[in-house]
XYZ file of C-alpha atoms in Angstrom:
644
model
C 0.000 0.000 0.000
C 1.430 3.229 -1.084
C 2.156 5.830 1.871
C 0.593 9.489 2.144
C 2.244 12.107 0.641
C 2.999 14.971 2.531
C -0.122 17.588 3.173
C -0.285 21.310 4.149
C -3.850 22.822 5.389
C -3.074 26.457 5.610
C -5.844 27.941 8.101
C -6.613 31.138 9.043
C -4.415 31.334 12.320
C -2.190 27.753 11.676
C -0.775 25.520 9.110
C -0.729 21.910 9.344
C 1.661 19.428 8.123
C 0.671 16.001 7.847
C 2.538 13.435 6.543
C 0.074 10.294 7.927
C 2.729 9.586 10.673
C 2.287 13.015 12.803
C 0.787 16.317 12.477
C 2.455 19.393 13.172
C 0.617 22.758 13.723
C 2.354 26.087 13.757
C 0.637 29.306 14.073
C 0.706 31.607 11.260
C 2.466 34.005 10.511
C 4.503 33.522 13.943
C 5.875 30.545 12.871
C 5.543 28.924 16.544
C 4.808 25.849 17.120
C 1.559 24.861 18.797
C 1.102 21.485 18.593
C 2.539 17.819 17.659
C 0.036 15.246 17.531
C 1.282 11.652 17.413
C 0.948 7.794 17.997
C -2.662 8.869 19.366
C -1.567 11.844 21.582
C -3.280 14.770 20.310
C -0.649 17.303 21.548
C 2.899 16.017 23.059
C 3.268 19.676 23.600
C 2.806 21.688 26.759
C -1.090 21.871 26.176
C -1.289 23.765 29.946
C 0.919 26.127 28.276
C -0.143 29.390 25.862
C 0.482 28.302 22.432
C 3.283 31.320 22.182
C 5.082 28.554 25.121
C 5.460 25.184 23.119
C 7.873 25.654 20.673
C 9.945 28.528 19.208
C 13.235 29.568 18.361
C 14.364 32.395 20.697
C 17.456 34.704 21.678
C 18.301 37.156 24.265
C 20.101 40.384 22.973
C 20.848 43.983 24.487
C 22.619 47.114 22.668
C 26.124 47.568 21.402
C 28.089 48.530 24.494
C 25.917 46.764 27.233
C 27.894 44.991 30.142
C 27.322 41.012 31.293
C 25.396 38.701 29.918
C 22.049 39.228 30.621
C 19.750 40.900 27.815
C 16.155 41.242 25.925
C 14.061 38.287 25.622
C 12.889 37.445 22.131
C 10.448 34.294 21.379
C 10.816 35.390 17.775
C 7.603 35.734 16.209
C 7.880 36.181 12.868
C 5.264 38.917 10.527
C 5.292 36.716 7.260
C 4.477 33.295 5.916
C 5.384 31.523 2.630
C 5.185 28.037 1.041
C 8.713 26.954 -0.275
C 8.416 23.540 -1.350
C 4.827 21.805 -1.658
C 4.448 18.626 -3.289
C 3.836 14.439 -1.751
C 7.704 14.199 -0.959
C 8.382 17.101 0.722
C 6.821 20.495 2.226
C 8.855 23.266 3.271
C 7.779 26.718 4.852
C 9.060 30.125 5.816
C 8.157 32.317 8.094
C 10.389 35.521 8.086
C 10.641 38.538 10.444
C 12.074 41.563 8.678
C 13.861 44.640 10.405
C 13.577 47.680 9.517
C 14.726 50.981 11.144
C 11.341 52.134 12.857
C 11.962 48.877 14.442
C 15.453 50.324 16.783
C 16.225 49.751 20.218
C 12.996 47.715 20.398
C 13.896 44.767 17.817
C 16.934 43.054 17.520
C 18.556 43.946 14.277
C 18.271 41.004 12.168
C 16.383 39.391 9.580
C 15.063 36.244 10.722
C 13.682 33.276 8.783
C 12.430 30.507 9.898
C 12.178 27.018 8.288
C 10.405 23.959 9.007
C 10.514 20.790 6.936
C 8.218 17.941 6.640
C 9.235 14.365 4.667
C 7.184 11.843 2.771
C 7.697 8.788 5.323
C 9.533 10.407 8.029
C 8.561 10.420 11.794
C 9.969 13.760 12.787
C 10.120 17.246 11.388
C 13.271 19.763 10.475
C 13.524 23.112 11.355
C 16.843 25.675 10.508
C 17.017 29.483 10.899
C 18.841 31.814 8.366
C 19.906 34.931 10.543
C 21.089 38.145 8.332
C 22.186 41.470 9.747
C 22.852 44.477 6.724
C 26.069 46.660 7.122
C 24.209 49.622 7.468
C 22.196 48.602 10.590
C 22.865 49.130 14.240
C 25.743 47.354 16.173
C 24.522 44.941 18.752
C 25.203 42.064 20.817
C 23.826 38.395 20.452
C 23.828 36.698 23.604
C 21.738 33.345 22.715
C 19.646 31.942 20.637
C 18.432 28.385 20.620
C 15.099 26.190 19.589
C 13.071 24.990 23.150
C 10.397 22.530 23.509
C 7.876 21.957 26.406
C 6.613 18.813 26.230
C 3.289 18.119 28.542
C 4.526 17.349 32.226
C 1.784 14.058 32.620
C 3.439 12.179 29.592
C 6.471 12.808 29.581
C 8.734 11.521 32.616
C 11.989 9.904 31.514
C 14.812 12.137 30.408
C 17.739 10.749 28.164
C 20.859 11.954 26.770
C 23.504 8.871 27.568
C 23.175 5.178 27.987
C 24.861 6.113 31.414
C 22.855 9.918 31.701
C 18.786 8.919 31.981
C 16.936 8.882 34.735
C 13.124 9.373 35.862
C 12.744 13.310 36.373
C 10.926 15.263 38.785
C 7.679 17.064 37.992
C 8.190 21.155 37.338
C 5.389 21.183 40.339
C 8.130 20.144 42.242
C 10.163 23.256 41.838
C 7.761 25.662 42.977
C 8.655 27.777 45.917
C 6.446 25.611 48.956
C 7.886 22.256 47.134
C 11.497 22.845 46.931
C 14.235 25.423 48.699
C 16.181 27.646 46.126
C 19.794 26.566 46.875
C 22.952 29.251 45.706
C 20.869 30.131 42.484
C 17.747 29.982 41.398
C 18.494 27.146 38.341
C 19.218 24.608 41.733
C 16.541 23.296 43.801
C 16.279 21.401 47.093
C 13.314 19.087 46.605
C 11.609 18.985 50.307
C 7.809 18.070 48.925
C 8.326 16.637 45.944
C 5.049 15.344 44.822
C 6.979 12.481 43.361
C 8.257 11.449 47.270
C 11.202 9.442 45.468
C 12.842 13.086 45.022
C 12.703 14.056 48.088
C 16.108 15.248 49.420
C 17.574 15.477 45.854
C 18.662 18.766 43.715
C 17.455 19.479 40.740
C 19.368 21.729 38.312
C 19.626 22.035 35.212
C 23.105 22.804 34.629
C 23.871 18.752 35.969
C 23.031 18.172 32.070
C 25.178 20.340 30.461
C 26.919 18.446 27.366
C 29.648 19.522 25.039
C 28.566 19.834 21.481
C 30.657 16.732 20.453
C 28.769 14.462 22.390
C 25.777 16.542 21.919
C 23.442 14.629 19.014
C 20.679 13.349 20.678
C 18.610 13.840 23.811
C 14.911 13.986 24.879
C 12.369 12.696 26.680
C 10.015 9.174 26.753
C 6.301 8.383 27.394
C 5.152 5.254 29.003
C 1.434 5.545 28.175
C 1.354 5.358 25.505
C 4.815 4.633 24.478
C 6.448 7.836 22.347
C 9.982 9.434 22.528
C 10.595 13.076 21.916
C 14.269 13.455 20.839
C 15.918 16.375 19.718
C 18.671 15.542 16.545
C 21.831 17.928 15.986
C 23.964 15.831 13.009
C 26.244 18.514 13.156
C 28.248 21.007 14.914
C 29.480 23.568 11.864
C 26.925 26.171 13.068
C 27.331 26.424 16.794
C 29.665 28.441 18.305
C 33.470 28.252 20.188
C 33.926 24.529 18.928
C 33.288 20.984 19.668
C 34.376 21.382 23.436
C 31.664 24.231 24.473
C 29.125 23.167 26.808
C 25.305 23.921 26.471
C 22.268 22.978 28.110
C 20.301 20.035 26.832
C 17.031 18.447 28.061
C 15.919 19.414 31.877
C 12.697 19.196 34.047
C 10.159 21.081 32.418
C 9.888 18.552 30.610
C 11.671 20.802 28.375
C 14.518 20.277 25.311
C 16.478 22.693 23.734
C 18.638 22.993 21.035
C 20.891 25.413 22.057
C 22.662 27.454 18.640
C 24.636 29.361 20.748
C 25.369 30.841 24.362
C 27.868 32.097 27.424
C 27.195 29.935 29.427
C 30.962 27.946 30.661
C 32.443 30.919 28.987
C 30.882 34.296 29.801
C 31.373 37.421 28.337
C 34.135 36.157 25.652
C 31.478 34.284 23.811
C 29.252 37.497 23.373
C 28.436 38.172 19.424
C 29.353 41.931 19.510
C 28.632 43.909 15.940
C 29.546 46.666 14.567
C 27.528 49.166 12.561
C 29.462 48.559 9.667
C 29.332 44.679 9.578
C 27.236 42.659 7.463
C 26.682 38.573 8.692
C 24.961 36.173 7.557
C 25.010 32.476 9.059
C 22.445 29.130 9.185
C 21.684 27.352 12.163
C 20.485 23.856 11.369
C 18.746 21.763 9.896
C 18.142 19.921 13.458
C 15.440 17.105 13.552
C 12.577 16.867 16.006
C 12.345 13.024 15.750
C 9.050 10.881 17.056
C 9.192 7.113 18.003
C 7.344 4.559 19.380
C 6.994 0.609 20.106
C 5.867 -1.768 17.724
C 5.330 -4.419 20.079
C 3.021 -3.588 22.674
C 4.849 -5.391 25.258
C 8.045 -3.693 24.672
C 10.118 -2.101 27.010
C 9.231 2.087 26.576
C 13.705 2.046 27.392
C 14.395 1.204 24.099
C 13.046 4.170 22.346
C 16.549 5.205 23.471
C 18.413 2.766 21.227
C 16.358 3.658 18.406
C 16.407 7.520 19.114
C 20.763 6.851 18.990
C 20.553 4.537 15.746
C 18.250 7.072 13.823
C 21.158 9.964 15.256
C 23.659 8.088 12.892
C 21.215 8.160 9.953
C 21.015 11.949 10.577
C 24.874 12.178 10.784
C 25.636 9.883 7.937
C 23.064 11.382 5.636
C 24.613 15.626 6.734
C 24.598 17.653 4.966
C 21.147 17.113 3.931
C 19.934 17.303 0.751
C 16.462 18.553 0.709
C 16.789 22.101 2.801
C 15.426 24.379 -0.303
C 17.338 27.486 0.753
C 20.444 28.464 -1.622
C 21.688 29.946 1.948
C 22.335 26.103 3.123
C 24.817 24.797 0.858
C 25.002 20.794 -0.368
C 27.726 18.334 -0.086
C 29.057 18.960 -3.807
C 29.086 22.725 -3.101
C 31.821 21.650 -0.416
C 35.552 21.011 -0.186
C 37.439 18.729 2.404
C 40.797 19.182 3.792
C 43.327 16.094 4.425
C 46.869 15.821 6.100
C 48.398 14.100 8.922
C 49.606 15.983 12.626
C 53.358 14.790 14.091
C 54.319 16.014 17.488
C 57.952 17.562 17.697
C 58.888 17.239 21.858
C 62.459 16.277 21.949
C 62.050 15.798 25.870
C 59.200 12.862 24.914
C 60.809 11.088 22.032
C 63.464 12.174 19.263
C 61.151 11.021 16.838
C 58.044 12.455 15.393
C 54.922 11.709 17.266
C 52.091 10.757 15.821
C 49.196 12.844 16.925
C 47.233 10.419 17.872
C 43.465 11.585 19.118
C 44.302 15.307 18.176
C 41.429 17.355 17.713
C 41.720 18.797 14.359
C 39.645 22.145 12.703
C 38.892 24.463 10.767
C 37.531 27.537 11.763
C 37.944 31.233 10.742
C 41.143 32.758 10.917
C 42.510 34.223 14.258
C 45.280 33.486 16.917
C 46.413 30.670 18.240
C 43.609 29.041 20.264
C 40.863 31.192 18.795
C 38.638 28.617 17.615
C 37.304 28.664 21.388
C 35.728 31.511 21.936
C 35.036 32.002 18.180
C 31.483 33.039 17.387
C 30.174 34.000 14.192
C 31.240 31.991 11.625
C 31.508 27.913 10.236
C 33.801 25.533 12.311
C 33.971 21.988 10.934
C 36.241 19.376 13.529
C 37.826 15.999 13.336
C 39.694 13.419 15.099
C 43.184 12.112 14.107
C 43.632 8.621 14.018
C 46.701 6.388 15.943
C 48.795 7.570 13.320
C 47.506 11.279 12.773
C 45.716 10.939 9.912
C 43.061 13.573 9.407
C 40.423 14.387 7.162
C 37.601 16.964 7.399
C 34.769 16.922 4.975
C 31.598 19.141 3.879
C 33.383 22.444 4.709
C 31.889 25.574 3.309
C 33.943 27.195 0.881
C 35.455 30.392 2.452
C 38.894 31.220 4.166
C 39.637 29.513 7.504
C 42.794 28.204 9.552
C 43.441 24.951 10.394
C 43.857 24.176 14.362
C 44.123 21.843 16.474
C 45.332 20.227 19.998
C 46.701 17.035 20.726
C 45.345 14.902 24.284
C 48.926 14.585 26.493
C 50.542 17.778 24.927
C 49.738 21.408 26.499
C 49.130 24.440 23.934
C 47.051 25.231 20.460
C 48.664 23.977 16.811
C 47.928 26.650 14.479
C 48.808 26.666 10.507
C 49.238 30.003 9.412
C 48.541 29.850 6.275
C 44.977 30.683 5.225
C 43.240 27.650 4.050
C 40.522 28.235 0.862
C 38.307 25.112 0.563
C 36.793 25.033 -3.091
C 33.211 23.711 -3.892
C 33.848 19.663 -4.646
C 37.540 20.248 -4.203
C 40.260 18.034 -1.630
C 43.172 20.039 -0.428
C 45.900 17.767 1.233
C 47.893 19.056 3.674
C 50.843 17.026 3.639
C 52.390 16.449 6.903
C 52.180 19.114 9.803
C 53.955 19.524 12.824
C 52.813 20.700 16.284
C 55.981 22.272 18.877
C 54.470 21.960 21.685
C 55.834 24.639 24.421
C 59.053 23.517 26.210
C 62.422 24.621 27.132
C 63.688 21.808 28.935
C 63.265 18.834 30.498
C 60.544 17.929 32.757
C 61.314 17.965 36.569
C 57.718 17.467 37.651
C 54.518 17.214 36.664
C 50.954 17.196 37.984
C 47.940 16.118 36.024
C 47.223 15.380 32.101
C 47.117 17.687 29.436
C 43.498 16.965 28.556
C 42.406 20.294 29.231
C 39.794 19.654 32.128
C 40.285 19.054 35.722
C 38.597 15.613 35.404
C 41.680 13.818 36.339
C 41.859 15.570 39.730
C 40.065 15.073 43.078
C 36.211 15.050 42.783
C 34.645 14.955 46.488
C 31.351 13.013 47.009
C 28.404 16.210 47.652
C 26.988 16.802 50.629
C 24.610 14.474 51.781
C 22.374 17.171 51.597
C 22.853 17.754 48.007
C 22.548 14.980 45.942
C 21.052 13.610 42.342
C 21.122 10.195 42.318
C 22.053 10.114 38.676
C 25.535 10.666 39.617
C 26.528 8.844 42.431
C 29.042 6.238 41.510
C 29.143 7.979 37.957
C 32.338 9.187 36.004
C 30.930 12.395 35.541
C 30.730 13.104 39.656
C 31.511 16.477 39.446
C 28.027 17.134 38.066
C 26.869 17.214 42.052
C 25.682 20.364 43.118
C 27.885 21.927 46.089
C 31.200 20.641 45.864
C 32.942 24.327 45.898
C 31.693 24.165 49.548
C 33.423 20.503 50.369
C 37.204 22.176 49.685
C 36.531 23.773 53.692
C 34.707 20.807 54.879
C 38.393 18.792 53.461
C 40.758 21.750 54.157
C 39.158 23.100 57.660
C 42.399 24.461 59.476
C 44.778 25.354 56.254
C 44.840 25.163 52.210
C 46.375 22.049 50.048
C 49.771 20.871 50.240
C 50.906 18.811 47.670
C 54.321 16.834 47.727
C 55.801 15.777 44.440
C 57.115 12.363 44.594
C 54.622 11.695 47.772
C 51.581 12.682 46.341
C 48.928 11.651 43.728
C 46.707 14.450 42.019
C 43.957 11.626 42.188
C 43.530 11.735 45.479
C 45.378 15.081 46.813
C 44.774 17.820 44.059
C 41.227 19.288 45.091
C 39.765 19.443 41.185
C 38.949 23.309 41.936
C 41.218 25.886 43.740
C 37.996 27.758 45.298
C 37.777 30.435 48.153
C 37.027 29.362 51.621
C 33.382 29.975 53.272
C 34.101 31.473 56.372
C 31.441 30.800 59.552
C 30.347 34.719 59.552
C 29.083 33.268 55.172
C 32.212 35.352 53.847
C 34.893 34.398 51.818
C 38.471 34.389 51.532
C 41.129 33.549 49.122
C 43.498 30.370 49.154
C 46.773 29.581 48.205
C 47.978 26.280 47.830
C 51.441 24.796 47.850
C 53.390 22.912 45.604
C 56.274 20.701 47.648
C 59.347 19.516 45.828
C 62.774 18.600 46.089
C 66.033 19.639 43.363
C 68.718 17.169 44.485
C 71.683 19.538 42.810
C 72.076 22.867 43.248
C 70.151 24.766 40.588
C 71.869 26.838 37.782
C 71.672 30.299 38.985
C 71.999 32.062 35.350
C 69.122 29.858 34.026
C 65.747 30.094 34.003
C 63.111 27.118 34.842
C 60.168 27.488 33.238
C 56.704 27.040 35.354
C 53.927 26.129 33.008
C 50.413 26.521 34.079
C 47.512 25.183 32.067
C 44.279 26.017 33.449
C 40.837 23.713 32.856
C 38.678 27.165 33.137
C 38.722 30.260 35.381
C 35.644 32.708 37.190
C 36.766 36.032 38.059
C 40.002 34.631 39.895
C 43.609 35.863 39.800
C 46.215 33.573 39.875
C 49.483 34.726 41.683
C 52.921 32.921 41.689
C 55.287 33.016 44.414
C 58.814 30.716 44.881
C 60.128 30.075 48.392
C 58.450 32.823 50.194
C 54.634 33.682 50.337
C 55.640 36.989 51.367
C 57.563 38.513 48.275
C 55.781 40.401 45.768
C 54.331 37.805 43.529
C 56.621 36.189 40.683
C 53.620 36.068 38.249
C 49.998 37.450 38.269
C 47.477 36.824 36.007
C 45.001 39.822 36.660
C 41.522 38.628 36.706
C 40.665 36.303 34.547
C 37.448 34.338 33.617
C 33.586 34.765 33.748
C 33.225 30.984 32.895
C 30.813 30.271 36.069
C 31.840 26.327 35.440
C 32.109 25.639 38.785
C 28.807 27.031 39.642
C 27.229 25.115 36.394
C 29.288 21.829 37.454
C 31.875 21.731 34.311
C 34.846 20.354 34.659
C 36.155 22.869 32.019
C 35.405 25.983 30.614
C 37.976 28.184 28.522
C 41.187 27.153 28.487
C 44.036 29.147 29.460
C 48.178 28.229 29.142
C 50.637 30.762 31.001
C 54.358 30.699 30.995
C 56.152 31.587 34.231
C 59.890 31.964 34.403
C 61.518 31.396 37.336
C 64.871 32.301 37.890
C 67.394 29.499 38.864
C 68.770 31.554 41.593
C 65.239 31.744 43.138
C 65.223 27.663 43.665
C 67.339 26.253 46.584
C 68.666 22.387 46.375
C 66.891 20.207 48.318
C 63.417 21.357 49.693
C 61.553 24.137 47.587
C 57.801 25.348 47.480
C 55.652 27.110 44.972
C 52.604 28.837 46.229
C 49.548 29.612 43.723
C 47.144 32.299 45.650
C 44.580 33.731 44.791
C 44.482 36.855 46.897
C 40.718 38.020 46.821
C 37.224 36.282 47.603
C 33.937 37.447 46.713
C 32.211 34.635 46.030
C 32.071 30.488 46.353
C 32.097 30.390 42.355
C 35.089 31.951 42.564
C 38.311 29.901 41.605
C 40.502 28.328 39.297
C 40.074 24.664 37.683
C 44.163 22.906 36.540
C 43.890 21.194 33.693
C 48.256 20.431 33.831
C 51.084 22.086 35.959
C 54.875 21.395 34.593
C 57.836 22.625 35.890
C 60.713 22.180 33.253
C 64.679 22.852 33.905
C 66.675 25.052 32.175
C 66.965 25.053 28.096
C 71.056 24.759 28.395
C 71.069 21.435 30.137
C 69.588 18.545 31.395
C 68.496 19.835 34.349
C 67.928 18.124 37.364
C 66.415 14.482 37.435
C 63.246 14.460 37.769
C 62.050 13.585 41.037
């Protein structure tokens, strides 16, 4: 029997797309959606909600030259509606929202369109945005925009975004102010009358399911009665911001899921798109697919709408870039190029040999510095992983200039080629063999940590009893748990961290955050930890040793260095750094950050010597520094000492 084609009903106030597996209303010409009907459910959206509250696209913004991060709400409602594409295989509409200058200081200054996508067959929907702002319009800043969906709290229960990240959720009634205590914001939530009495005692946050935008392809939300999954689809990464490490928010009680385009959050004010009255931008943002399932058999186990949700993500990826978006804005794969090559480490301290980079994370994104590709925010990035041997290839790249970067797992610093890189429309460009110096002078005397750039490796306390989600007790990703800034003074309660090289292990002794210390009268004050070691020769007092300090992420912290004696002005300050808030948001990474310190040889004593890292002021628990990799190297002249 022959399947239904794909029909539009274009009402008054709505269209409808029906393709005989779901219907999907959006209002007209705001181009919001309303409601999803499916598998018998007549509305898996937030029916309790105003139909402006299902589904939309939004963004906050504020005017050029406004401080933090905080901004003008915009669900964006758009003013016009067109058909694009209407036949049995596919439908595709537009609904467009077009500035103009009567429109200043009151609408963000963009043109915004739009798109949602229906298939002949398919049991899910696509939906992409086209944002455009003229070089004659106002300068602004962009401080988010995403997609959200509320689903309807009494179907949807079961949250998923990992086989080993799913878990039943609590109700949003839970949250509310006589259910639930507000905690050190108001995103985290004590749970002391759950109506669900399973959560009682837990926090709910929705920062504890944060993901970075590698891992970051599918997530949603199941029904048991009847059996449906809601999952949200990203098959790639090219359009959102600062690379495949950045963190965004996912799925959270609500039930709500977002696909988040862009955003500060783990990175603060860096990450802000600032423009200028003179620049013209244009970018997409999408396709993404909204994608429906449910059981066959009616005994089945509602769980395994997971493993299908994750085997119909690598369709998605497999089948990018897509071929049916109508929009000459969203180029296809032959209007692409792909770049080749292979990345050798040169670290004559490791090996005498090349290295193959095996694992790196490879790039392109557009030019900059070194490292830029991190808090880079308005244009294509397109990533890869190396191979064993450091084999490389990145495919579907828009044509356009770009450098390549990249960073290699066990090395410290940022591989840039300097040379601007032109992919051309159906085009390979081979790289030949590149070659990544990591920073070094000499040898290594000591080290603490890995060079993986997050704290992960470090000490992660268990929370306070008081604060716990079950979902990560016993997990890998521990540091999720809300509160564990507080346990440094409930582990450290007469004096800061000592750490012996030689005697200790960063497992077990390296606190994963350098934080401030709550004092009983609920102030706070800085810290400065100590780094124990022994030279067993006298150190060369015309060389320098070269302290190397990676950091994992930063909030409004200084970092000071001192050698020998915590009184002396210090040998190294950063100034403040950082409005990541990850250790509020429970990252175990935010920006990364690589500083040099030289310390002269006639500053180091043989036998017993101590670095102290302070940070000087406290005004706040979030406050602190994360180590991703500390390294203290000898001299460039010599062997230096043995390492200890």
């Amino acid at each position: 029997m022959p399947s239904q084609g794909v029909k539009l009903y274009v009402q008054d106030k709505h269209v409808v797309l029906d393709n005989g597996i779901l219907q999907v209303t959006i209002s007209n010409p705001d181009g919001i959606l309303t409601a999803i009907q499916y598998n018998g459910i007549d509305n898996l959206l937030a029916v309790e909600n105003q139909e402006a509250d299902r589904g939309y696209w939004d963004l906050v913004w504020n005017l050029a030259g406004s401080k933090g991060t905080k901004g003008k709400f915009d669900r964006i409602e758009a003013t016009s509606f067109e058909v694009i594409v209407e036949n049995e295989d596919q439908v595709e509409l537009s609904f467009t929202r077009t500035w103009n200058p009567s429109l200043e200081g009151k609408v963000v200054p963009l043109n915004i369109e739009k798109r949602f996508i229906m298939l002949r067959n398919s049991s899910g929907f696509y939906t992409y945005a086209i944002y455009e702002h003229l070089k004659e319009w106002p300068a602004f800043n962009l401080d988010r925009f995403r997609i959200a969906f509320k689903l309807r709290k009494d179907k949807f229960h079961y949250m998923a975004m990992a086989d080993n990240r799913q878990r039943y959720m609590p109700l949003p009634d839970d949250r509310l102010p006589y259910r639930s205590q507000t905690l050190a914001y108001p995103e985290a939530v004590l749970l002391v009358d759950p109506m669900e009495t399973e959560f009682r005692g837990e926090v709910d946050d929705k920062y504890q399911y944060s993901c970075e935008n590698k891992d970051n392809r599918v997530h949603g939300w199941i029904c048991n009665d009847p059996p449906v999954g809601f999952w949200q689809i990203t098959p790639s990464d090219e359009f959102r911001s600062a690379g495949p490490h950045k963190q965004n928010l996912t799925s959270h009680v609500g039930p709500t899921t977002l696909a988040v385009m862009h955003s500060v959050h783990y990175s603060g004010e860096d990450l802000i798109l600032k423009f200028g009255s003179n620049e013209a931008w244009k970018k997409v943002f999408g396709p993404i697919f909204i994608y429906l399932n449910s059981l066959s058999d009616a005994g089945g186990n509602p769980l395994s709408l997971w493993e299908d949700a994750k085997q119909q993500m690598r369709i998605e990826v497999q089948d990018w870039p897509y071929t049916f978006p109508a929009s000459q804005d969203f180029p296809q794969s032959h209007q692409r190029g792909n770049v080749s090559g292979r990345l050798l480490v040169k670290d004559r301290y490791v090996c005498k040999d090349y290295i193959p980079a095996n694992g790196a994370y490879v790039g392109l994104a557009p030019p900059g510095d070194v490292g830029s590709w991190q808090s880079e925010v308005k244009g294509y990035q397109f990533w890869t992983r190396a191979d064993e041997d450091g084999y490389f290839c990145i495919n579907n790249i828009w044509t356009g200039d770009y450098n390549l970067y990249a960073w290699v797992p066990g090395f410290i610093g940022d591989y840039k080629y300097d040379v601007i890189i032109t992919p051309s429309a159906g085009y390979d460009i081979f790289m030949g063999d590149l070659v990544y110096e990591p920073p070094r002078d000499g040898p290594t005397l000591w080290e603490i940590g890995v060079p993986d750039r997050t704290a992960a490796e470090f000490y992660v306390p268990d929370p306070s009893p008081m604060f716990v989600n079950r979902l990560y007790v016993n997990h890998p990703d521990r540091f999720r748990q809300y509160g564990l800034w507080e346990r440094y003074a409930d582990l450290y309660p007469d004096r800061d961290l000592v750490y012996t090289v030689g005697v200790s292990d960063y497992t077990k002794d390296w606190f994963f955050a350098q934080v401030t210390r709550k004092n009983d009268d609920n102030t706070y004050q800085g810290t400065t930890w100590q780094i124990k070691f022994k030279l067993d020769c006298a150190a060369n007092e015309t060389e320098t040793y070269k302290l190397r300090l990676a950091l994992a992420t930063a909030h409004a912290a200084e970092l000071q260095v001192r050698v020998n004696d915590d009184g002396k002005s210090p040998l190294f300050s950063s100034g403040q750094i950082g409005k990541d808030n990850t250790i509020a948001r429970h990252g175990i990474h935010g920006l990364y950050r690589l500083y040099h310190v030289g310390i002269p040889g006639n500053l180091l004593l043989e036998g017993d010597n101590t670095i102290f890292l302070t940070q000087p002021k406290s005004t706040s628990p979030f406050q602190g520094i994360m180590y991703d990799y500390i390294r203290l190297e000898g001299p460039a002249s010599s062997n230096g000492n043995k390492k200890p």
